[in-house]
XYZ file of C-alpha atoms in Angstrom:
161
model
C 146.137 -82.227 170.488
C 145.387 -84.235 167.680
C 141.644 -85.638 166.975
C 140.546 -88.746 164.927
C 136.868 -87.529 162.825
C 134.350 -90.411 163.776
C 135.219 -94.150 162.656
C 132.035 -96.711 161.945
C 133.377 -100.049 164.160
C 133.533 -102.230 165.258
C 129.664 -103.399 164.174
C 128.204 -106.843 165.081
C 131.629 -108.365 165.711
C 132.159 -110.899 169.085
C 136.061 -109.728 169.720
C 137.699 -107.547 171.170
C 138.428 -105.900 168.133
C 140.233 -101.657 167.348
C 137.728 -99.317 165.881
C 139.536 -98.163 162.321
C 140.765 -94.872 163.097
C 140.744 -95.634 166.952
C 144.777 -95.686 167.264
C 147.155 -93.237 167.569
C 151.176 -93.887 167.350
C 153.312 -91.941 170.346
C 155.977 -90.735 168.865
C 159.250 -92.611 170.615
C 160.271 -90.807 174.026
C 156.934 -88.626 174.611
C 157.379 -90.608 177.925
C 160.065 -89.209 180.464
C 160.885 -87.674 184.327
C 158.739 -84.805 184.404
C 155.182 -85.085 181.005
C 151.555 -85.092 180.888
C 149.816 -87.168 178.579
C 145.911 -86.706 178.560
C 143.408 -88.020 176.019
C 139.883 -88.123 176.061
C 136.999 -90.663 173.690
C 133.271 -90.684 173.391
C 132.586 -93.760 171.689
C 129.014 -93.528 170.698
C 125.845 -96.526 169.926
C 124.841 -95.608 166.110
C 122.453 -98.177 166.659
C 122.164 -101.281 168.619
C 120.019 -103.092 167.015
C 119.737 -106.491 169.176
C 120.078 -107.589 173.362
C 123.923 -107.498 172.839
C 126.236 -105.472 175.907
C 129.512 -103.889 174.470
C 132.122 -103.314 176.408
C 135.080 -100.595 175.168
C 138.101 -100.143 176.477
C 141.516 -97.777 176.588
C 144.873 -99.714 175.610
C 148.638 -98.962 175.183
C 151.009 -100.285 173.461
C 148.522 -102.143 171.072
C 145.452 -104.129 171.157
C 146.634 -106.908 173.150
C 148.534 -104.744 175.325
C 148.003 -102.887 178.381
C 144.440 -101.872 180.319
C 144.122 -97.861 180.967
C 140.560 -98.381 180.790
C 136.950 -100.416 180.673
C 133.652 -99.691 180.446
C 130.875 -101.535 182.337
C 128.917 -102.602 179.615
C 127.632 -99.896 177.592
C 123.388 -99.455 177.071
C 122.810 -100.694 173.294
C 119.871 -99.078 172.893
C 120.653 -96.411 169.953
C 122.450 -93.257 172.093
C 124.684 -94.365 174.481
C 127.221 -93.309 175.357
C 130.972 -93.977 177.186
C 133.210 -91.455 177.377
C 137.289 -91.383 178.560
C 139.210 -89.333 180.381
C 142.448 -90.885 180.855
C 145.951 -88.894 182.639
C 149.325 -90.579 182.343
C 152.433 -89.390 183.728
C 156.264 -90.599 182.677
C 159.145 -90.920 185.279
C 162.415 -91.675 184.113
C 164.024 -90.662 180.777
C 162.906 -93.350 178.173
C 164.913 -96.241 178.316
C 164.117 -99.880 177.030
C 161.799 -99.829 180.646
C 160.609 -96.660 182.135
C 157.056 -96.609 184.248
C 154.298 -94.540 183.308
C 150.992 -94.273 185.752
C 148.408 -93.840 184.698
C 144.130 -92.439 186.430
C 141.465 -91.748 184.935
C 138.022 -92.487 184.464
C 135.546 -94.480 181.861
C 131.774 -93.789 181.912
C 128.907 -94.773 180.096
C 125.825 -93.455 180.075
C 122.032 -95.060 179.139
C 120.913 -94.132 176.654
C 117.884 -91.001 176.101
C 118.696 -91.413 180.003
C 120.354 -90.307 182.794
C 121.891 -92.664 184.656
C 125.488 -93.845 183.869
C 127.964 -96.183 185.130
C 131.640 -94.820 186.628
C 134.726 -96.476 186.257
C 138.010 -95.153 188.040
C 140.758 -96.347 186.939
C 144.459 -96.437 187.875
C 148.436 -98.307 187.527
C 151.615 -98.285 186.726
C 153.884 -100.930 185.016
C 157.583 -100.319 182.496
C 156.682 -99.673 179.250
C 160.466 -99.778 175.920
C 159.493 -95.276 175.863
C 162.637 -95.408 173.592
C 159.800 -97.073 171.461
C 157.106 -95.587 169.404
C 153.268 -96.941 172.411
C 149.883 -97.227 170.204
C 146.742 -96.335 172.267
C 144.073 -98.053 171.397
C 140.279 -97.561 171.288
C 138.652 -100.765 171.250
C 135.227 -102.555 171.448
C 133.595 -105.544 172.013
C 129.954 -106.891 172.567
C 128.487 -109.478 173.231
C 127.065 -111.131 170.535
C 127.738 -111.283 166.289
C 125.433 -109.481 165.265
C 125.625 -107.126 161.799
C 122.399 -104.788 163.506
C 124.467 -103.819 165.665
C 127.028 -100.971 165.476
C 129.735 -98.295 167.707
C 131.044 -95.642 166.961
C 133.994 -93.391 168.368
C 133.289 -90.104 168.338
C 136.084 -88.782 169.104
C 139.858 -89.437 170.210
C 142.440 -87.005 171.481
C 145.429 -87.464 172.717
C 147.468 -84.520 174.048
C 151.155 -84.204 175.118
C 153.627 -81.838 177.386
C 156.325 -81.100 179.114
């Protein structure tokens, strides 16, 4: 498994932005018939100084790539969490346009509260699996305020098959 350490970004940015340590590159030919890749990630609001909300997204093939999952607006109170648990499956020999399917959950929890919002995610799309593909964790605040801070607590990627 690949596990990234905590990183503090993007903070106070109102455009969808990748975390500074939130990209993992899957090697070429990772997706093939019978292969599975499991992604888990956790994002924590470390300082929610304002009334903005935060949306977190997990993408394949870059910041502008295919959306695998996204949260509802995360409570910006300090301690709000977003958790991703996604499984991807390859459906053919590596090539220029191979089907990859995914399913999983994106859940966000209010700070210091038992309430949560869960979003199911599923899809299928063609990717150039004979080339490297980036898994990217992003965040986007509804307003730009330097007092807002969010951390990617962990990103784990495990592939087999």
